[in-house]
Coordinates of C-alpha atoms and ligand atoms in Angstrom, one line a residue:
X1 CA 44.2 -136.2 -68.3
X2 CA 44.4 -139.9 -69.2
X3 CA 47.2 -141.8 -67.1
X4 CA 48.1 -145.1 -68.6
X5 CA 49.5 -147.5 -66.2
X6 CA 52.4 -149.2 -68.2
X7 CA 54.5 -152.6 -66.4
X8 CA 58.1 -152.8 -67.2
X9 CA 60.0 -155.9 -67.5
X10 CA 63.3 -155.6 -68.5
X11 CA 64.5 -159.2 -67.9
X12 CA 67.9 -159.9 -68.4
X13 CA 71.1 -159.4 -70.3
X14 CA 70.7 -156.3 -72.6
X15 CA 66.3 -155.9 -71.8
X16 CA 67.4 -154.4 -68.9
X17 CA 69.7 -151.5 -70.8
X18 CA 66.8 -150.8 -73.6
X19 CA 63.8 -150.9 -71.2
X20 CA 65.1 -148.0 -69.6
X21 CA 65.7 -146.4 -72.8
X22 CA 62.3 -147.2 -74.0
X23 CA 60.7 -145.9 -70.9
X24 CA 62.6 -142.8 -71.4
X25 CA 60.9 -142.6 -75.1
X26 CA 57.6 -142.7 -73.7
X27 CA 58.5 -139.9 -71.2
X28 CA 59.9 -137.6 -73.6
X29 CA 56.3 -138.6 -75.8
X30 CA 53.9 -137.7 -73.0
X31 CA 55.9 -134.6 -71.6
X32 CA 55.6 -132.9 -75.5
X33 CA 52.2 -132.6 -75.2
X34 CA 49.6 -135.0 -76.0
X35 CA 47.1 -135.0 -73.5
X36 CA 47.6 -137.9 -71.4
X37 CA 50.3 -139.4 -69.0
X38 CA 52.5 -142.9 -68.3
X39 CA 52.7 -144.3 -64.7
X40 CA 54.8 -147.1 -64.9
X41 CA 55.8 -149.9 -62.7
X42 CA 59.2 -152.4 -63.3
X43 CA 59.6 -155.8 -62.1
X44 CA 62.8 -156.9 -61.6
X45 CA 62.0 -160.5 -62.7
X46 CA 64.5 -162.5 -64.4
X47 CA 67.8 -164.3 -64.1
X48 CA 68.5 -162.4 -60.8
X49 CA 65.4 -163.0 -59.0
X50 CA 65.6 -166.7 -60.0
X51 CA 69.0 -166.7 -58.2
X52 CA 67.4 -164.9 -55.5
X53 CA 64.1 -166.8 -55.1
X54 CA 64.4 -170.2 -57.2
X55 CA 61.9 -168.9 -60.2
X56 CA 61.8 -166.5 -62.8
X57 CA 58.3 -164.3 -61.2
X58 CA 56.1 -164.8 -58.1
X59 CA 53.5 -167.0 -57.9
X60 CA 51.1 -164.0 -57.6
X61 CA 53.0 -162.3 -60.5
X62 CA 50.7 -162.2 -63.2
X63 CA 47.9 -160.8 -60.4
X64 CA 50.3 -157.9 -60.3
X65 CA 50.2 -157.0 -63.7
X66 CA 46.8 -158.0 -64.5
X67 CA 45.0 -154.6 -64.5
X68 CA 48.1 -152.4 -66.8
X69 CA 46.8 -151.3 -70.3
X70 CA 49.7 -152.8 -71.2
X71 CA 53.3 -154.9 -70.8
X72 CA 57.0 -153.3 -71.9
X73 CA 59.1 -156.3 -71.9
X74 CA 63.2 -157.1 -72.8
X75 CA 64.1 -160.4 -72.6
X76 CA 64.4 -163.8 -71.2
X77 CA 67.7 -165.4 -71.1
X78 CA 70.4 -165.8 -68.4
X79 CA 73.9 -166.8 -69.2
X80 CA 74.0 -169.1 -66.3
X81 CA 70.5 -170.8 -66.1
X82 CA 69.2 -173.0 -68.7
X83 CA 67.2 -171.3 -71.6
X84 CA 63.9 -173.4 -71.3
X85 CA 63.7 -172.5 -67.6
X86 CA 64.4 -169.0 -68.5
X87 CA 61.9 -168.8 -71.3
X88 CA 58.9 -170.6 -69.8
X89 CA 59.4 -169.4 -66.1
X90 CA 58.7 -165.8 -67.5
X91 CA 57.6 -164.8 -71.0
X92 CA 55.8 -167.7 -71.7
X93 CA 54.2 -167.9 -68.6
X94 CA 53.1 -164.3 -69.5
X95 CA 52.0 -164.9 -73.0
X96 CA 50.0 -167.8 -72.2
X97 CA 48.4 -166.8 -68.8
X98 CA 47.2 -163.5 -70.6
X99 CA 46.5 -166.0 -73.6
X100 CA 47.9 -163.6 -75.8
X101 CA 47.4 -165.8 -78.7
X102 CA 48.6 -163.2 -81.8
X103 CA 52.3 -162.3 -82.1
X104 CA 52.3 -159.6 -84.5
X105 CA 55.5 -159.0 -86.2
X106 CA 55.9 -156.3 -88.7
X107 CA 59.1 -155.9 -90.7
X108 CA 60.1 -153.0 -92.9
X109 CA 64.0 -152.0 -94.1
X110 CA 64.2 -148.2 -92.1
X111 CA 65.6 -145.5 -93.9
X112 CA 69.4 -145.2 -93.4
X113 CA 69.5 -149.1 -92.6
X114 CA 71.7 -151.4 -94.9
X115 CA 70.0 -154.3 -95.5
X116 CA 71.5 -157.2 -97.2
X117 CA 69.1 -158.1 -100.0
X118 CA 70.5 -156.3 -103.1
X119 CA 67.9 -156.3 -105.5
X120 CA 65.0 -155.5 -102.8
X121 CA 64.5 -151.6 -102.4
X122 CA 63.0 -150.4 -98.9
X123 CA 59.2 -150.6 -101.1
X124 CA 59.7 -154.2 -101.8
X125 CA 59.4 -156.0 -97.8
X126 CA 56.9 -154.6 -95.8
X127 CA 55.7 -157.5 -93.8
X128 CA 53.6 -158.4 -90.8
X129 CA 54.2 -161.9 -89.9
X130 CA 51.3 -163.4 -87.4
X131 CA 52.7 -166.1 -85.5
X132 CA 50.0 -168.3 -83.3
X133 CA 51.1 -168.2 -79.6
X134 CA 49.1 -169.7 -77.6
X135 CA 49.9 -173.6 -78.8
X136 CA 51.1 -175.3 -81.8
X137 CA 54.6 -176.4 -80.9
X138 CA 55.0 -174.7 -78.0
X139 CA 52.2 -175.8 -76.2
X140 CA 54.8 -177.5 -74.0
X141 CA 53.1 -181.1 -74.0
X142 CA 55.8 -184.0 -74.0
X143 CA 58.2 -185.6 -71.5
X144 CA 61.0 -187.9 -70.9
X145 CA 61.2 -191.3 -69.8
X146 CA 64.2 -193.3 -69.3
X147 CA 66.1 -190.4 -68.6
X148 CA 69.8 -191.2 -69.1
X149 CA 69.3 -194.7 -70.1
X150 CA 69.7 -196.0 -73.6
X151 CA 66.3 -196.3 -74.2
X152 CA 65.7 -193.0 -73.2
X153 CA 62.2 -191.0 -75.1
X154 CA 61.0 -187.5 -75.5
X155 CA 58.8 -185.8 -76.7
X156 CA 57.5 -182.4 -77.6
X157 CA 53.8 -182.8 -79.3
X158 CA 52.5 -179.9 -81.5
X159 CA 48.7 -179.3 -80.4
X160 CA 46.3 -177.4 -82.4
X161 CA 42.8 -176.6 -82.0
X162 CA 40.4 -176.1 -83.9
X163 CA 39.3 -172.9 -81.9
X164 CA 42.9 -171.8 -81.5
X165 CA 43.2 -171.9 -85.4
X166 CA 40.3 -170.3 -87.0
X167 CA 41.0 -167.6 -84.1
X168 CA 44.2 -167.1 -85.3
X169 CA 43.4 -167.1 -89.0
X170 CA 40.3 -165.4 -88.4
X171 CA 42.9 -162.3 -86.8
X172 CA 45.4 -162.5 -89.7
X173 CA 42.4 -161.9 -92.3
X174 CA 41.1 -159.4 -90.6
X175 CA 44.8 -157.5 -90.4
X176 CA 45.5 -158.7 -94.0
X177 CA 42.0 -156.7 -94.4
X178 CA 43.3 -153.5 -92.5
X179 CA 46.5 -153.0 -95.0
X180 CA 46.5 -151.2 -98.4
X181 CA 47.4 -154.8 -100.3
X182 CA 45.0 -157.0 -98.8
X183 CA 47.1 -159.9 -99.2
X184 CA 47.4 -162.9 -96.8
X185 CA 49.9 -166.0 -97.3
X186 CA 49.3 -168.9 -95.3
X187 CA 52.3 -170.4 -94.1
X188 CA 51.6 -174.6 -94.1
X189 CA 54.1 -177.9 -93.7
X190 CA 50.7 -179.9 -95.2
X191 CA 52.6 -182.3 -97.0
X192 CA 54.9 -183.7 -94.1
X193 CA 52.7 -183.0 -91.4
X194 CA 49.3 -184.7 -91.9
X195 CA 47.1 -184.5 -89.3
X196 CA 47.5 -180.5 -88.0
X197 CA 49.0 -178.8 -90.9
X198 CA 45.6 -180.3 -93.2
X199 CA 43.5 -179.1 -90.2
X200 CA 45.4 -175.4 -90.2
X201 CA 44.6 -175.5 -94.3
X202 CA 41.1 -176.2 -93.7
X203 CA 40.0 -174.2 -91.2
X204 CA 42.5 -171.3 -93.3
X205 CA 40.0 -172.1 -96.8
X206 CA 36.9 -171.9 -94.4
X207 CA 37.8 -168.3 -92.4
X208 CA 38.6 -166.8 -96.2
X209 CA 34.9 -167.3 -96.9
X210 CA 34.5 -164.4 -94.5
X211 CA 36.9 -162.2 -96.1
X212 CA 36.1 -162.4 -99.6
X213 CA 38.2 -159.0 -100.6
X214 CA 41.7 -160.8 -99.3
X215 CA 43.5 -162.4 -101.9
X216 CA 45.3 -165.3 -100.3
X217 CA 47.5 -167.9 -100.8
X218 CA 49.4 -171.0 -99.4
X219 CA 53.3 -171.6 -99.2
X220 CA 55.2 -174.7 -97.7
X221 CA 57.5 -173.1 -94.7
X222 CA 60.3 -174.3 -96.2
X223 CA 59.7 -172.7 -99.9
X224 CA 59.0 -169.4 -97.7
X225 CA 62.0 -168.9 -96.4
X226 CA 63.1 -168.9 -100.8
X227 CA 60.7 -166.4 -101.0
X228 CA 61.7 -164.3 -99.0
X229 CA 65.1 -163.9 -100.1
X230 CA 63.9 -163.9 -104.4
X231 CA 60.6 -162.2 -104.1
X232 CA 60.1 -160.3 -101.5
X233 CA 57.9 -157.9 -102.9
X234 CA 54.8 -161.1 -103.7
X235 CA 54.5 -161.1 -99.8
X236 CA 52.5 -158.4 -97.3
X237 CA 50.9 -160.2 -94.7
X238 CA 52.1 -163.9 -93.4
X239 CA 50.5 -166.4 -91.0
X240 CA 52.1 -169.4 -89.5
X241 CA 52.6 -171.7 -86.5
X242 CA 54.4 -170.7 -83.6
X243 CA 57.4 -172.9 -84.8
X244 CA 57.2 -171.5 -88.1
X245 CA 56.9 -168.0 -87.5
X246 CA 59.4 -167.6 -84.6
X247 CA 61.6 -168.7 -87.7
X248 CA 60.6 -167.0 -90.5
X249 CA 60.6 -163.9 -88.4
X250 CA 64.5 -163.8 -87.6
X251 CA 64.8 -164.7 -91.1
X252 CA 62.5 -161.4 -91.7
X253 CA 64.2 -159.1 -89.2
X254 CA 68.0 -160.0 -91.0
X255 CA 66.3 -159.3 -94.0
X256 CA 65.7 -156.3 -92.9
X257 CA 69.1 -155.5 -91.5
X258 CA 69.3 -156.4 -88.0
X259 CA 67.6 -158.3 -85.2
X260 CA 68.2 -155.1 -83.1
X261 CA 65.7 -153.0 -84.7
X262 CA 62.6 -155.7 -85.1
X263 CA 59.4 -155.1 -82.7
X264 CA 56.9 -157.4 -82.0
X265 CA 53.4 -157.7 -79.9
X266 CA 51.9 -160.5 -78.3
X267 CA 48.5 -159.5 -78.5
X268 CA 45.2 -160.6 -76.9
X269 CA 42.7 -159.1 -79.5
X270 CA 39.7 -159.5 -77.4
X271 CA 41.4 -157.3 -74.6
X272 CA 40.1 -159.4 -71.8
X273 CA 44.1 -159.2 -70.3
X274 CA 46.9 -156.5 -70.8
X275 CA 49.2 -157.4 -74.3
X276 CA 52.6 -157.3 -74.2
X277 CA 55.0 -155.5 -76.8
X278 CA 59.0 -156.5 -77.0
X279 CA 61.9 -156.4 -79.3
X280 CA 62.4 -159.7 -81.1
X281 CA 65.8 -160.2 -79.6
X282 CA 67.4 -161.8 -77.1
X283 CA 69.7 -161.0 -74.2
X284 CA 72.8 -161.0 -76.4
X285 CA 75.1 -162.0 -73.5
X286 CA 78.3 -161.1 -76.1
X287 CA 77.3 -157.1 -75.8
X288 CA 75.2 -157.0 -72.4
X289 CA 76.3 -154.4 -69.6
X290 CA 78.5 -152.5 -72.1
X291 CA 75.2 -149.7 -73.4
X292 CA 75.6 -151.1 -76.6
X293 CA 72.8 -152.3 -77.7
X294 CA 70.7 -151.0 -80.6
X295 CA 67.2 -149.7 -78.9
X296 CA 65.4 -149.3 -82.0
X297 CA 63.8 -152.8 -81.7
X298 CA 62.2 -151.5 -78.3
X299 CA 61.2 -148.1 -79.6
X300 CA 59.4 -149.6 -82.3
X301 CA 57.7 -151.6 -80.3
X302 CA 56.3 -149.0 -78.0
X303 CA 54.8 -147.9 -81.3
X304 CA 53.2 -150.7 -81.2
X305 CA 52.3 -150.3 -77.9
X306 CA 50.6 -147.2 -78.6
X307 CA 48.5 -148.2 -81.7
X308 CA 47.3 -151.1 -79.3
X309 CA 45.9 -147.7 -76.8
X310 CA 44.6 -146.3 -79.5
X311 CA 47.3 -143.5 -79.5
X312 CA 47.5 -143.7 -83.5
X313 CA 48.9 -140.1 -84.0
X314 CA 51.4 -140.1 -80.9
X315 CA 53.0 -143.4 -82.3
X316 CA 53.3 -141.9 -86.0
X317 CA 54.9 -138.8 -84.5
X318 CA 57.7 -141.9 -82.2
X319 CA 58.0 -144.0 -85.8
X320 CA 58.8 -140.4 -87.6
X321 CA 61.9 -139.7 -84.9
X322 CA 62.9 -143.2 -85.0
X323 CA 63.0 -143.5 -89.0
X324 CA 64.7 -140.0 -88.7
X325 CA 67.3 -141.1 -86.2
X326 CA 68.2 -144.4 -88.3
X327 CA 68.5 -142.3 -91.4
X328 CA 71.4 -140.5 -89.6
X329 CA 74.3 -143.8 -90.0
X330 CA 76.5 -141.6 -86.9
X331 CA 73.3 -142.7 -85.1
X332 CA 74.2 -146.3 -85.8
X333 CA 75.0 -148.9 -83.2
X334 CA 77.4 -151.9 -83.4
X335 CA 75.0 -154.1 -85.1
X336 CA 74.3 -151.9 -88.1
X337 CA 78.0 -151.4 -88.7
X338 CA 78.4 -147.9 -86.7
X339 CA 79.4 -146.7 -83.4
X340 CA 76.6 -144.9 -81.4
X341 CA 75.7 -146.3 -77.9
X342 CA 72.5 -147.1 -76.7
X343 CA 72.5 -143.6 -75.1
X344 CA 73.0 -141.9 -77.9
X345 CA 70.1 -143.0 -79.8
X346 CA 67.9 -142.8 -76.8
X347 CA 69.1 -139.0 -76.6
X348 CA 68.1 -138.7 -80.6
X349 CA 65.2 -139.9 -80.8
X350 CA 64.1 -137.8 -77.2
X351 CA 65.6 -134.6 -78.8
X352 CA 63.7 -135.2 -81.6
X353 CA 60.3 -136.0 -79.7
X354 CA 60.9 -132.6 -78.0
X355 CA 61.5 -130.4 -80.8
X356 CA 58.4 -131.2 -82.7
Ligands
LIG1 P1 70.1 -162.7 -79.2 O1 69.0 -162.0 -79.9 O2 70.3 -162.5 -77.8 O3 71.5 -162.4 -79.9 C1 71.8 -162.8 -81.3 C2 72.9 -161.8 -81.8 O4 72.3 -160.6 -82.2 C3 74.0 -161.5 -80.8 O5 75.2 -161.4 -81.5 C4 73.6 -160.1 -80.3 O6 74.7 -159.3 -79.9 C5 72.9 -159.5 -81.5 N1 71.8 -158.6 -81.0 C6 70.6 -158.9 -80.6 N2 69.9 -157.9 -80.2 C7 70.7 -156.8 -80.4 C8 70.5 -155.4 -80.2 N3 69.4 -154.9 -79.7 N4 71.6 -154.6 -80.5 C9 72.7 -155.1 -81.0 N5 72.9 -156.4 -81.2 C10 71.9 -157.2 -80.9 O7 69.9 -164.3 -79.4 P2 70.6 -165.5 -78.8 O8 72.0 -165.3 -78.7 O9 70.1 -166.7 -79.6 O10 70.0 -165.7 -77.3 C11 70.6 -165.2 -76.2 C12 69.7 -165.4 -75.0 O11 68.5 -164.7 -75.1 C13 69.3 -166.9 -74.8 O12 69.2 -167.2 -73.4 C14 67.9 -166.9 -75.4 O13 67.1 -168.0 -74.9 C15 67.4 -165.6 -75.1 N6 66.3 -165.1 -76.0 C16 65.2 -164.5 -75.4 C17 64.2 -164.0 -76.2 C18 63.0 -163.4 -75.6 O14 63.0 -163.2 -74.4 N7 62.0 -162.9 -76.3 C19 64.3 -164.0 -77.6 C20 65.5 -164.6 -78.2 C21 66.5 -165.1 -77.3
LIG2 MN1 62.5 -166.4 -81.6

């Protein structure tokens, strides 16, 4: 039997109430039958080891994780240390030590979900935003001088490469490619930003050359975000910077109906390190430690988890008990208007994994 060797990070705030859930998920999966197991391992890095050790992971952490097939991770974000520390000590250091340059984002309205768009029927937004990860705006080059003075400076400079975009492009064609539409919009800010943004539309024209049956366009960030709301339906599959797609896919995932249902993966296509799959959200610090947060964000992602094994029928049969459970509104949590706990959807979707 197969054994896949999964690392948990739960994080902080309310990763470390839907880890646990989606572990459970993944139990319920490999004990109703397909033929292989989970061995997982957690980490308790965070907010509380950073109070404990004065960082967010060991030096040696990502040597720990190195040989998983693949990374289950809640969030970064402590109510009582600053959010950059938080965010680059851990995930970041993650994402880019594993250069896991694609961030995959699908989006799709669930059935039984409420989403705010009137005119747009569950058919008209089905999305998978590709955000580049790796660099761009968060590459993390910049720095202060004069601090506290009045001629005080910073800076953050956007970097991009020339490899590090026609890899990224080249992995959004190619996914564009894989759906039933074909369809690829490039997400660009040429007109303001000169130098970069006419690079990342260059090298985008060039890497269509390889993929002559995507159709393709280009849209200014900005006049995206109008699309999205009037036409949803002209969009399938979206690249952008880092920047512009850690926007456009909140934007997405409230289109949608709520943050707490949106998965995403930060991938490493050429699997030379583990990828890591997470909900999009935070560590919403107004619900945490109360079991109320919605763990269909998590669960989707370990379907995402499980496409990236190569376990393409066991995560249709996980999406199937999730779609059933959110079609059931009792099953709702807080942030899709209802008044199920985290528990109780856990305990759905498991039932529902059990009685297949
Ligand atoms: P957030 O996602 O934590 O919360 C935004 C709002 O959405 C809150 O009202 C919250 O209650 C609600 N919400 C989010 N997920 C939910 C869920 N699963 N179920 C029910 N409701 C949910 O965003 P924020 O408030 O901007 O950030 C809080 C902290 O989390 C900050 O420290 C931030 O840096 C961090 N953060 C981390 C990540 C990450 O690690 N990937 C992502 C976003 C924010
Ligand atoms: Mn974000």
């Amino acid at each position: 039997m197969k054994t896949y060797k999964i690392a948990c990070i739960p994080g902080d705030g309310i990763g470390k109430e839907v880890i646990p859930a989606g572990q459970e998920v993944l139990q319920a999966l490999a004990a109703a039958g397909p033929d292989f197991r989970f061995e997982f391992s957690s980490f308790g890095w965070g907010g509380d080891w950073y109070r404990a050790h004065g960082r967010m992971m060991p030096d040696d952490g990502l040597a720990q994780i190195r040989d998983v097939d693949a990374i289950l991770f809640g969030s970064a974000g402590d109510p009582q240390i600053p959010d950059h520390v938080t965010l680059w000590g851990l995930r970041l250091k993650i994402c880019q030590g594993f250069d896991q340059y694609a961030n995959v984002r699908p989006t799709r309205i669930l059935p039984g979900i409420d989403a705010p768009l009137k005119r747009c029927t569950p058919r008209d937004l089905d999305w998978v935003i590709v955000r580049e990860n790796s660099e761009g705006e968060y590459a993390g080059v910049g720095g202060r001088v004069h601090q506290g003075h009045p001629i005080e400076v910073a800076t953050d400079v956007s970097i991009l490469t020339r490899a590090g975009v026609e890899r990224i492009m080249r992995f959004a064609f190619k996914l564009a490619q894989s759906r039933p539409r074909k369809q690829l919009t490039v997400v660009t800010k040429s007109n303001a930003q000169r130098h970069g943004m006419v690079m990342w539309d260059e090298i985008a024209l060039q890497i269509s050359k390889e993929f002559p049956d995507v159709k393709w366009d280009k849209e200014l960030v900005d006049a995206c975000t109008a699309r999205m709301v009037n036409r949803p339906a002209s969009l399938d599959t979206l690249v952008a910077t880092n920047l512009h797609a850690d926007v456009l896919s909140d934007l997405a995932a409230a289109l949608a109906g709520s943050l707490g249902i949106a998965p995403t993966g930060n991938i490493d296509p050429e699997r030379r390190y583990p990828s890591m799959f997470e909900p999009i959200h935070g560590s919403a610090f107004d619900i945490m430690g109360k079991g109320l947060a919605n763990p269909v964000g998590t669960f989707w992602s370990c379907v995402m988890l499980l496409e990236h094994l190569g376990e393409r029928e066991t995560a249709a049969r996980l999406m199937k008990a999730i779609e059933e459970v959110t079609a059931d509104t009792r099953l709702h949590t807080g942030d899709l208007g209802g008044k199920a706990k985290t528990a109780d959807v856990t305990a759905a979707v498991c039932q529902r994994l059990k009685n297949r």
